[in-house]
GROMACS .gro file of C-alpha atoms in nm:
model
  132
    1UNK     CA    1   2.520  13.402   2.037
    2UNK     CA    2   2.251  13.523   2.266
    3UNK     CA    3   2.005  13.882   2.211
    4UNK     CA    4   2.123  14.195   2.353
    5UNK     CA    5   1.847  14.299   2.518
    6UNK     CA    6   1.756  14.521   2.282
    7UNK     CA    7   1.666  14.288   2.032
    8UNK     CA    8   1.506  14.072   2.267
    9UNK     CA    9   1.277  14.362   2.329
   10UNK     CA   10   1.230  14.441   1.997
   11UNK     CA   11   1.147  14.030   1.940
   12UNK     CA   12   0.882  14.069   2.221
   13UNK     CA   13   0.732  14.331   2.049
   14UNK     CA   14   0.679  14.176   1.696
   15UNK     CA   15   0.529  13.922   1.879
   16UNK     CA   16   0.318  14.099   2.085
   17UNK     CA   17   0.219  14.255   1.724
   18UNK     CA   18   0.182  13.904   1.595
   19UNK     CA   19  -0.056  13.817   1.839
   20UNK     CA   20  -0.303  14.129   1.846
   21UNK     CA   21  -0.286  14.078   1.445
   22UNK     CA   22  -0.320  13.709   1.405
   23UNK     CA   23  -0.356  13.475   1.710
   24UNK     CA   24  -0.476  13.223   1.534
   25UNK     CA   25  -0.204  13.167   1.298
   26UNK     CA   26   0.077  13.298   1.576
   27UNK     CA   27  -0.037  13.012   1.779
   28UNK     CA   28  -0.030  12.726   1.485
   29UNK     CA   29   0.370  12.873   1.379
   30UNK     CA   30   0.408  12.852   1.769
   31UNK     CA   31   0.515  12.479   1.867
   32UNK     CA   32   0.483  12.276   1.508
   33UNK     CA   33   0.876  12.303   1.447
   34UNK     CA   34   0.976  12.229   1.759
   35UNK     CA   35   0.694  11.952   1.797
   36UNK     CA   36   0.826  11.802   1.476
   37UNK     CA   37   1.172  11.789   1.554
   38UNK     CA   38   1.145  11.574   1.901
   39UNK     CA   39   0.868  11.379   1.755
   40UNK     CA   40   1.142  11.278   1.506
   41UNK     CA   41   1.380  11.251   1.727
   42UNK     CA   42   1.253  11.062   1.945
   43UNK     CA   43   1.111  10.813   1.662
   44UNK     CA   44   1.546  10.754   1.561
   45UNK     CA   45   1.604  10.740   1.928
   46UNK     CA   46   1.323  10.420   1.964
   47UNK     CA   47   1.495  10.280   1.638
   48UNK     CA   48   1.832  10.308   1.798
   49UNK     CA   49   1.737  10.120   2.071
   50UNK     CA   50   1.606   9.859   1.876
   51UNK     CA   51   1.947   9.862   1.709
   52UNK     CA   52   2.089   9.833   2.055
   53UNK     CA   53   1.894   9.509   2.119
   54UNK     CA   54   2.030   9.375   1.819
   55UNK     CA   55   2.363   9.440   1.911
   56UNK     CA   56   2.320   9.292   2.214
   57UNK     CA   57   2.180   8.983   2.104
   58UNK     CA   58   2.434   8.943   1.808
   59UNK     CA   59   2.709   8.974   2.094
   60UNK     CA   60   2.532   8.701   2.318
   61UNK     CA   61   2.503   8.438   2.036
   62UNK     CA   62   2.826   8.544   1.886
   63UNK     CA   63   2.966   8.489   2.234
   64UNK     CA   64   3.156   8.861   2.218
   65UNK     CA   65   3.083   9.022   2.516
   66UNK     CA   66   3.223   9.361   2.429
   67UNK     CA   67   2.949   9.342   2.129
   68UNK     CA   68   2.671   9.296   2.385
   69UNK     CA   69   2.850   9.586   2.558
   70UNK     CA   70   2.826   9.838   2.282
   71UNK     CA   71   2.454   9.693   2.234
   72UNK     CA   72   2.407   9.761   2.602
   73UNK     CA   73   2.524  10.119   2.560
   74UNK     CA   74   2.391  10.195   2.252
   75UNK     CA   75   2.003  10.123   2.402
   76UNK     CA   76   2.092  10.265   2.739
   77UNK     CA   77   2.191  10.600   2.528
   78UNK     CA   78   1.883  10.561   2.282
   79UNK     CA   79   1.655  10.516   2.600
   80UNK     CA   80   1.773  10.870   2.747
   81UNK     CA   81   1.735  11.075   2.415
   82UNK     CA   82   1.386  10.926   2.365
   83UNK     CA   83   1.269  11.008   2.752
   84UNK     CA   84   1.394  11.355   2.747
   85UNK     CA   85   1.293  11.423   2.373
   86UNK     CA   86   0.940  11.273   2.475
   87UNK     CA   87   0.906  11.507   2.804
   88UNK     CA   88   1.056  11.859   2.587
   89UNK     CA   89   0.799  11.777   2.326
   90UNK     CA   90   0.527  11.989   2.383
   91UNK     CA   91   0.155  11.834   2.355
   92UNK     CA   92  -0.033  11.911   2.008
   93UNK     CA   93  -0.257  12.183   2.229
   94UNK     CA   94  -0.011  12.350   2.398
   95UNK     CA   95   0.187  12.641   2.350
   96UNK     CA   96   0.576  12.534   2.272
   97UNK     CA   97   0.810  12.672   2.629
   98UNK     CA   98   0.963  12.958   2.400
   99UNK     CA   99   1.003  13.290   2.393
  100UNK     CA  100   0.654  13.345   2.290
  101UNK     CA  101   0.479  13.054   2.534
  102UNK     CA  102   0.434  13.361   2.837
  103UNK     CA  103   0.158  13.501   2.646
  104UNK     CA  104  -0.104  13.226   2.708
  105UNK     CA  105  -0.057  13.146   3.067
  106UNK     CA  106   0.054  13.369   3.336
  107UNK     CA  107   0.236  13.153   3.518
  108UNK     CA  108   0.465  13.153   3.253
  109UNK     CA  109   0.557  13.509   3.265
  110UNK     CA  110   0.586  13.512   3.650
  111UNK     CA  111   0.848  13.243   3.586
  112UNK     CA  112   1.026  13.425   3.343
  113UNK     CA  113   1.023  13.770   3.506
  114UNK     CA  114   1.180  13.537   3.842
  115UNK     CA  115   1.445  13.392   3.542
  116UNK     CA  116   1.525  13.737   3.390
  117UNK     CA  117   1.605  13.879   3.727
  118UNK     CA  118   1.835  13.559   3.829
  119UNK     CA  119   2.001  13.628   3.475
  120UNK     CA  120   2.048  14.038   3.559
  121UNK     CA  121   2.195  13.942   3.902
  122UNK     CA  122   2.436  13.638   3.767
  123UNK     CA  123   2.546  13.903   3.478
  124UNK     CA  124   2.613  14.166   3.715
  125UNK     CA  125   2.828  13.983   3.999
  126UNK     CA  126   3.025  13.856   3.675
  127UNK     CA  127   3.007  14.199   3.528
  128UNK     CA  128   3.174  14.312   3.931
  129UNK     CA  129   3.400  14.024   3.953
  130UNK     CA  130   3.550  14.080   3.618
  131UNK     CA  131   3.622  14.443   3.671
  132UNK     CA  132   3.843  14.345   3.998
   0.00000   0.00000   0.00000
């Protein structure tokens, strides 16, 4: 369930208030929870591809092709969750892309300010075509 925009704004300002308090310690909470998570999951993704080449192997010298088949898929699906995981995962200096990664760079809020306006305008033609 997303923010009102309210409590988005009230968000914003805690960690605004955060910041001017504490940067030091708002930036280490910043990107370690996130930066664990796809570190660990992209460390069961690399194990489930090694499971995949298992698979696969166990289906070529058991000569049961649909075996290799799962094995096939099971890497080829292990292979995407570890590339994207590895790409969202953000680098032990950085800032993590969330709602509190626009204080550190501009660039970041220029992009966001361009996002909340695409949001405002897709909300209100749905807002216009749903009163019709």
């Amino acid at each position: 369930m997303p923010l009102s925009e309210h409590e988005q704004r009230m968000l914003e300002q805690m960690e605004r208030a955060l910041y001017a308090e504490d940067p030091k310690f708002a930036t280490a909470l910043e990107g370690s929870g996130l930066r664990t998570y796809t570190r660990r999951r992209v460390y069961q993704a690399v194990a489930g591809f090694l499971v995949g080449i298992a698979l696969l192997m166990a289906g070529m010298v058991a000569k049961q092709v649909w075996l290799s088949v799962v094995g096939f898929l099971v890497m080829l699906g292990c292979a995407v969750l570890a590339v994207t995981g590895w790409r969202k995962a953000p680098k032990p200096g950085e800032q993590a892309s969330g709602a509190a990664g626009h204080h550190a760079h501009p660039q970041g809020r220029q992009r966001r300010s361009v996002m909340d306006r695409i949001e405002q305008r897709w909300q209100k033609r749905r807002d216009e075509q749903g009163g019709h």
